[in-house]
RNA sequence: GCCCCUGUCGUCUAGCCCGGUCCAGGACAUCGCCCUUUCACGGCGGCAACACGGGUUCAAAUCCCGUCGGGGGCGCCA
């Protein structure tokens, strides 16, 4: 049997991280078995649905690396069909009209049972289920009904969805029966919870894919983190791409327990992907973040940003961390961290810096090895530790006590800039800014 | 209230289906050491869990029952 699954977003907001995970698992399932991954837009709520949300959702799916087959199905264009199907059920005596609405009659005394792909056998008594609305008074279809009509229409073979739909399943199975359709296989995956164990919501931080994108997370990292939340490849390996996951994905191996969202683990994944990413992929993204942080990139080309990137690549967890660490590479009037001023005002340090500035002049080309050699020789000659030279110079040149290797920084900054900054401190003019 | 799902380190998980190889393995976080011009990376090591109580069994994280805990649902929302 051809595997056909679907992801059915409602365009009433941005793509939620939990929905994204549902989409990823459906995609994984479809690709794993050579099936089709379809999209259905559940826009029956005309008031809350907006075209811009739909565009955002599709954009975010593509960004994550999820592609789909066939044209998306829009529920708003199928109202006539839902009504007709409901009328058929009324004619067959399986449903009845109540006011303007159409309700489904639930036969009492039955047991509805099915085998969940993730949870195993699950059963309900129809006595616990009341009659279900098929068509609302305003003529629009109720969720469970349009869902079944469309899944039947689209030839959906497997439904992988959130745990919160588990109690919709017996109702939907009843509809399949009434409509003369064979129910698909169902698999209910546990929801993602916030760090405190409650439902993941805005107060836990980002809930939409778009926010993570904006915060500087790479799509590969987000996808990787998401499909490892609830599923494990079994082997002790965690960094794997969607393509690698496709080869070994197995729904039956999915966990039946809800998992908490852990931003720290996501950050770790992101850092790992940043370490491995190609510079050509990172540089444009970094440029955007630098611009957003207010940097003037007029005199910085991609090659320069690339050199700075290589100095900070292992130090950032998100692309957004970058601007805050590299200010000194993009402007002379960078901020000097708290406590740094004292280091620069120290007369002894100024003397050391002035001395270094003079000696650095003769270094050409201004490479980090040559600069380091000079620092070490100078320290030895003066009988001090290299660190006593390095720390004040790092502060003079970058305004920070932390960062990449000083000599590499100096090389990237260039001789001219370095000397300008050293002289500025040597002459005690650093505090005018 | 009723119905359903679920319970291994702080977190994500492996193991559970096919009891013994598990005084429970990995990863994130955390702590320490090493590397080192700082920070980070990397390397090494530490702390840390089978929710609880009963069974079954020679033997249970693994099977059964109960309790407690967590989540979801019970909409003319989707």
GROMACS .gro file of N, CA and C in nm, chain A residues 102-187:
model
  258
  102UNK      N    1  -2.604   1.989   1.179
  102UNK     CA    2  -2.627   1.847   1.155
  102UNK      C    3  -2.543   1.770   1.257
  103UNK      N    4  -2.609   1.680   1.329
  103UNK     CA    5  -2.538   1.602   1.430
  103UNK      C    6  -2.533   1.454   1.395
  104UNK      N    7  -2.424   1.392   1.436
  104UNK     CA    8  -2.407   1.251   1.412
  104UNK      C    9  -2.459   1.173   1.532
  105UNK      N   10  -2.531   1.068   1.501
  105UNK     CA   11  -2.588   0.989   1.610
  105UNK      C   12  -2.487   0.881   1.651
  106UNK      N   13  -2.445   0.887   1.776
  106UNK     CA   14  -2.349   0.787   1.822
  106UNK      C   15  -2.422   0.670   1.886
  107UNK      N   16  -2.404   0.554   1.827
  107UNK     CA   17  -2.469   0.433   1.876
  107UNK      C   18  -2.409   0.392   2.011
  108UNK      N   19  -2.496   0.370   2.108
  108UNK     CA   20  -2.446   0.336   2.242
  108UNK      C   21  -2.413   0.187   2.254
  109UNK      N   22  -2.339   0.158   2.358
  109UNK     CA   23  -2.312   0.018   2.387
  109UNK      C   24  -2.204  -0.050   2.304
  110UNK      N   25  -2.128   0.031   2.229
  110UNK     CA   26  -2.025  -0.030   2.146
  110UNK      C   27  -1.886  -0.004   2.203
  111UNK      N   28  -1.793  -0.086   2.163
  111UNK     CA   29  -1.653  -0.064   2.200
  111UNK      C   30  -1.578  -0.032   2.071
  112UNK      N   31  -1.508   0.080   2.072
  112UNK     CA   32  -1.429   0.116   1.955
  112UNK      C   33  -1.284   0.088   1.991
  113UNK      N   34  -1.220   0.011   1.907
  113UNK     CA   35  -1.083  -0.026   1.939
  113UNK      C   36  -0.994  -0.009   1.817
  114UNK      N   37  -0.874   0.031   1.839
  114UNK     CA   38  -0.780   0.040   1.728
  114UNK      C   39  -0.640   0.022   1.783
  115UNK      N   40  -0.546  -0.003   1.696
  115UNK     CA   41  -0.409  -0.025   1.740
  115UNK      C   42  -0.325   0.096   1.700
  116UNK      N   43  -0.282   0.168   1.799
  116UNK     CA   44  -0.204   0.288   1.774
  116UNK      C   45  -0.061   0.248   1.741
  117UNK      N   46  -0.004   0.314   1.641
  117UNK     CA   47   0.133   0.281   1.599
  117UNK      C   48   0.236   0.307   1.709
  118UNK      N   49   0.200   0.397   1.798
  118UNK     CA   50   0.295   0.430   1.906
  118UNK      C   51   0.252   0.374   2.041
  119UNK      N   52   0.124   0.378   2.067
  119UNK     CA   53   0.074   0.334   2.198
  119UNK      C   54   0.025   0.191   2.206
  120UNK      N   55   0.003   0.130   2.093
  120UNK     CA   56  -0.053  -0.005   2.098
  120UNK      C   57  -0.205   0.004   2.104
  121UNK      N   58  -0.273  -0.101   2.151
  121UNK     CA   59  -0.420  -0.105   2.150
  121UNK      C   60  -0.480  -0.001   2.244
  122UNK      N   61  -0.584   0.067   2.194
  122UNK     CA   62  -0.656   0.164   2.275
  122UNK      C   63  -0.804   0.142   2.248
  123UNK      N   64  -0.885   0.145   2.354
  123UNK     CA   65  -1.028   0.120   2.335
  123UNK      C   66  -1.113   0.222   2.411
  124UNK      N   67  -1.233   0.246   2.356
  124UNK     CA   68  -1.331   0.335   2.422
  124UNK      C   69  -1.469   0.272   2.417
  125UNK      N   70  -1.552   0.318   2.506
  125UNK     CA   71  -1.692   0.278   2.504
  125UNK      C   72  -1.768   0.394   2.440
  126UNK      N   73  -1.857   0.362   2.348
  126UNK     CA   74  -1.932   0.471   2.284
  126UNK      C   75  -2.025   0.540   2.385
  127UNK      N   76  -2.050   0.474   2.497
  127UNK     CA   77  -2.134   0.536   2.600
  127UNK      C   78  -2.070   0.665   2.651
  128UNK      N   79  -1.938   0.674   2.637
  128UNK     CA   80  -1.868   0.793   2.684
  128UNK      C   81  -1.862   0.903   2.578
  129UNK      N   82  -1.917   0.874   2.463
  129UNK     CA   83  -1.910   0.971   2.354
  129UNK      C   84  -2.049   1.022   2.320
  130UNK      N   85  -2.065   1.151   2.320
  130UNK     CA   86  -2.198   1.201   2.286
  130UNK      C   87  -2.210   1.229   2.138
  131UNK      N   88  -2.333   1.258   2.096
  131UNK     CA   89  -2.354   1.284   1.954
  131UNK      C   90  -2.264   1.398   1.907
  132UNK      N   91  -2.213   1.384   1.787
  132UNK     CA   92  -2.114   1.478   1.737
  132UNK      C   93  -2.166   1.572   1.630
  133UNK      N   94  -2.124   1.697   1.643
  133UNK     CA   95  -2.163   1.795   1.541
  133UNK      C   96  -2.084   1.767   1.414
  134UNK      N   97  -2.156   1.762   1.303
  134UNK     CA   98  -2.093   1.740   1.173
  134UNK      C   99  -2.082   1.874   1.101
  135UNK      N  100  -2.195   1.941   1.095
  135UNK     CA  101  -2.200   2.072   1.030
  135UNK      C  102  -2.256   2.170   1.134
  136UNK      N  103  -2.186   2.280   1.151
  136UNK     CA  104  -2.230   2.379   1.249
  136UNK      C  105  -2.344   2.462   1.193
  137UNK      N  106  -2.409   2.535   1.279
  137UNK     CA  107  -2.524   2.616   1.238
  137UNK      C  108  -2.490   2.716   1.127
  138UNK      N  109  -2.365   2.759   1.122
  138UNK     CA  110  -2.330   2.858   1.019
  138UNK      C  111  -2.293   2.790   0.886
  139UNK      N  112  -2.308   2.659   0.882
  139UNK     CA  113  -2.281   2.587   0.757
  139UNK      C  114  -2.140   2.536   0.742
  140UNK      N  115  -2.051   2.574   0.835
  140UNK     CA  116  -1.913   2.525   0.825
  140UNK      C  117  -1.902   2.389   0.892
  141UNK      N  118  -1.807   2.308   0.846
  141UNK     CA  119  -1.793   2.173   0.902
  141UNK      C  120  -1.722   2.175   1.036
  142UNK      N  121  -1.756   2.080   1.122
  142UNK     CA  122  -1.685   2.067   1.250
  142UNK      C  123  -1.553   1.996   1.218
  143UNK      N  124  -1.455   2.021   1.299
  143UNK     CA  125  -1.320   1.970   1.274
  143UNK      C  126  -1.313   1.820   1.245
  144UNK      N  127  -1.367   1.740   1.334
  144UNK     CA  128  -1.355   1.595   1.317
  144UNK      C  129  -1.417   1.544   1.186
  145UNK      N  130  -1.522   1.613   1.144
  145UNK     CA  131  -1.588   1.567   1.023
  145UNK      C  132  -1.510   1.603   0.897
  146UNK      N  133  -1.471   1.729   0.886
  146UNK     CA  134  -1.398   1.770   0.766
  146UNK      C  135  -1.268   1.691   0.758
  147UNK      N  136  -1.212   1.664   0.874
  147UNK     CA  137  -1.087   1.592   0.882
  147UNK      C  138  -1.102   1.453   0.820
  148UNK      N  139  -1.209   1.384   0.857
  148UNK     CA  140  -1.231   1.249   0.804
  148UNK      C  141  -1.267   1.251   0.655
  149UNK      N  142  -1.354   1.344   0.619
  149UNK     CA  143  -1.393   1.354   0.478
  149UNK      C  144  -1.267   1.378   0.392
  150UNK      N  145  -1.184   1.467   0.438
  150UNK     CA  146  -1.065   1.501   0.359
  150UNK      C  147  -0.957   1.393   0.362
  151UNK      N  148  -0.939   1.332   0.475
  151UNK     CA  149  -0.838   1.227   0.480
  151UNK      C  150  -0.880   1.113   0.387
  152UNK      N  151  -1.010   1.092   0.380
  152UNK     CA  152  -1.061   0.988   0.290
  152UNK      C  153  -1.036   1.033   0.146
  153UNK      N  154  -1.073   1.154   0.117
  153UNK     CA  155  -1.058   1.212  -0.016
  153UNK      C  156  -0.911   1.212  -0.062
  154UNK      N  157  -0.823   1.244   0.030
  154UNK     CA  158  -0.681   1.252  -0.005
  154UNK      C  159  -0.609   1.116  -0.003
  155UNK      N  160  -0.685   1.015   0.035
  155UNK     CA  161  -0.626   0.882   0.035
  155UNK      C  162  -0.517   0.865   0.140
  156UNK      N  163  -0.536   0.931   0.254
  156UNK     CA  164  -0.436   0.924   0.360
  156UNK      C  165  -0.432   0.782   0.420
  157UNK      N  166  -0.314   0.727   0.426
  157UNK     CA  167  -0.300   0.590   0.476
  157UNK      C  168  -0.261   0.584   0.624
  158UNK      N  169  -0.187   0.685   0.667
  158UNK     CA  170  -0.140   0.688   0.807
  158UNK      C  171  -0.155   0.829   0.862
  159UNK      N  172  -0.203   0.836   0.984
  159UNK     CA  173  -0.215   0.967   1.047
  159UNK      C  174  -0.125   0.970   1.170
  160UNK      N  175  -0.026   1.059   1.162
  160UNK     CA  176   0.067   1.076   1.273
  160UNK      C  177   0.040   1.215   1.326
  161UNK      N  178  -0.009   1.223   1.447
  161UNK     CA  179  -0.045   1.354   1.499
  161UNK      C  180  -0.018   1.359   1.648
  162UNK      N  181  -0.049   1.474   1.706
  162UNK     CA  182  -0.023   1.494   1.848
  162UNK      C  183  -0.118   1.413   1.936
  163UNK      N  184  -0.068   1.384   2.053
  163UNK     CA  185  -0.142   1.316   2.158
  163UNK      C  186  -0.278   1.376   2.188
  164UNK      N  187  -0.287   1.507   2.169
  164UNK     CA  188  -0.412   1.575   2.203
  164UNK      C  189  -0.527   1.532   2.113
  165UNK      N  190  -0.494   1.457   2.007
  165UNK     CA  191  -0.600   1.411   1.917
  165UNK      C  192  -0.646   1.270   1.951
  166UNK      N  193  -0.587   1.215   2.052
  166UNK     CA  194  -0.616   1.075   2.082
  166UNK      C  195  -0.764   1.051   2.110
  167UNK      N  196  -0.829   1.145   2.177
  167UNK     CA  197  -0.971   1.123   2.205
  167UNK      C  198  -1.060   1.161   2.087
  168UNK      N  199  -1.002   1.216   1.983
  168UNK     CA  200  -1.082   1.243   1.863
  168UNK      C  201  -1.092   1.116   1.780
  169UNK      N  202  -0.996   1.030   1.801
  169UNK     CA  203  -0.987   0.910   1.718
  169UNK      C  204  -1.112   0.821   1.715
  170UNK      N  205  -1.171   0.787   1.829
  170UNK     CA  206  -1.292   0.701   1.822
  170UNK      C  207  -1.404   0.769   1.746
  171UNK      N  208  -1.416   0.899   1.762
  171UNK     CA  209  -1.521   0.973   1.692
  171UNK      C  210  -1.496   0.966   1.541
  172UNK      N  211  -1.370   0.983   1.507
  172UNK     CA  212  -1.337   0.980   1.364
  172UNK      C  213  -1.355   0.840   1.306
  173UNK      N  214  -1.323   0.740   1.386
  173UNK     CA  215  -1.341   0.603   1.336
  173UNK      C  216  -1.489   0.578   1.307
  174UNK      N  217  -1.575   0.632   1.392
  174UNK     CA  218  -1.719   0.618   1.372
  174UNK      C  219  -1.760   0.685   1.239
  175UNK      N  220  -1.699   0.799   1.210
  175UNK     CA  221  -1.730   0.869   1.085
  175UNK      C  222  -1.683   0.788   0.964
  176UNK      N  223  -1.566   0.730   0.976
  176UNK     CA  224  -1.515   0.649   0.865
  176UNK      C  225  -1.613   0.537   0.834
  177UNK      N  226  -1.658   0.473   0.940
  177UNK     CA  227  -1.753   0.363   0.925
  177UNK      C  228  -1.878   0.411   0.854
  178UNK      N  229  -1.935   0.520   0.906
  178UNK     CA  230  -2.060   0.572   0.852
  178UNK      C  231  -2.046   0.611   0.705
  179UNK      N  232  -1.926   0.661   0.671
  179UNK     CA  233  -1.901   0.705   0.534
  179UNK      C  234  -1.861   0.589   0.442
  180UNK      N  235  -1.850   0.471   0.503
  180UNK     CA  236  -1.810   0.355   0.423
  180UNK      C  237  -1.664   0.357   0.385
  181UNK      N  238  -1.582   0.421   0.467
  181UNK     CA  239  -1.438   0.428   0.438
  181UNK      C  240  -1.359   0.342   0.533
  182UNK      N  241  -1.245   0.298   0.487
  182UNK     CA  242  -1.159   0.220   0.575
  182UNK      C  243  -1.070   0.319   0.651
  183UNK      N  244  -1.069   0.311   0.783
  183UNK     CA  245  -0.988   0.404   0.863
  183UNK      C  246  -0.840   0.382   0.836
  184UNK      N  247  -0.762   0.491   0.841
  184UNK     CA  248  -0.618   0.479   0.822
  184UNK      C  249  -0.555   0.426   0.950
  185UNK      N  250  -0.426   0.409   0.948
  185UNK     CA  251  -0.354   0.372   1.070
  185UNK      C  252  -0.332   0.501   1.148
  186UNK      N  253  -0.339   0.493   1.279
  186UNK     CA  254  -0.317   0.613   1.359
  186UNK      C  255  -0.194   0.598   1.447
  187UNK      N  256  -0.126   0.709   1.467
  187UNK     CA  257  -0.012   0.708   1.558
  187UNK      C  258  -0.014   0.841   1.632
   0.00000   0.00000   0.00000
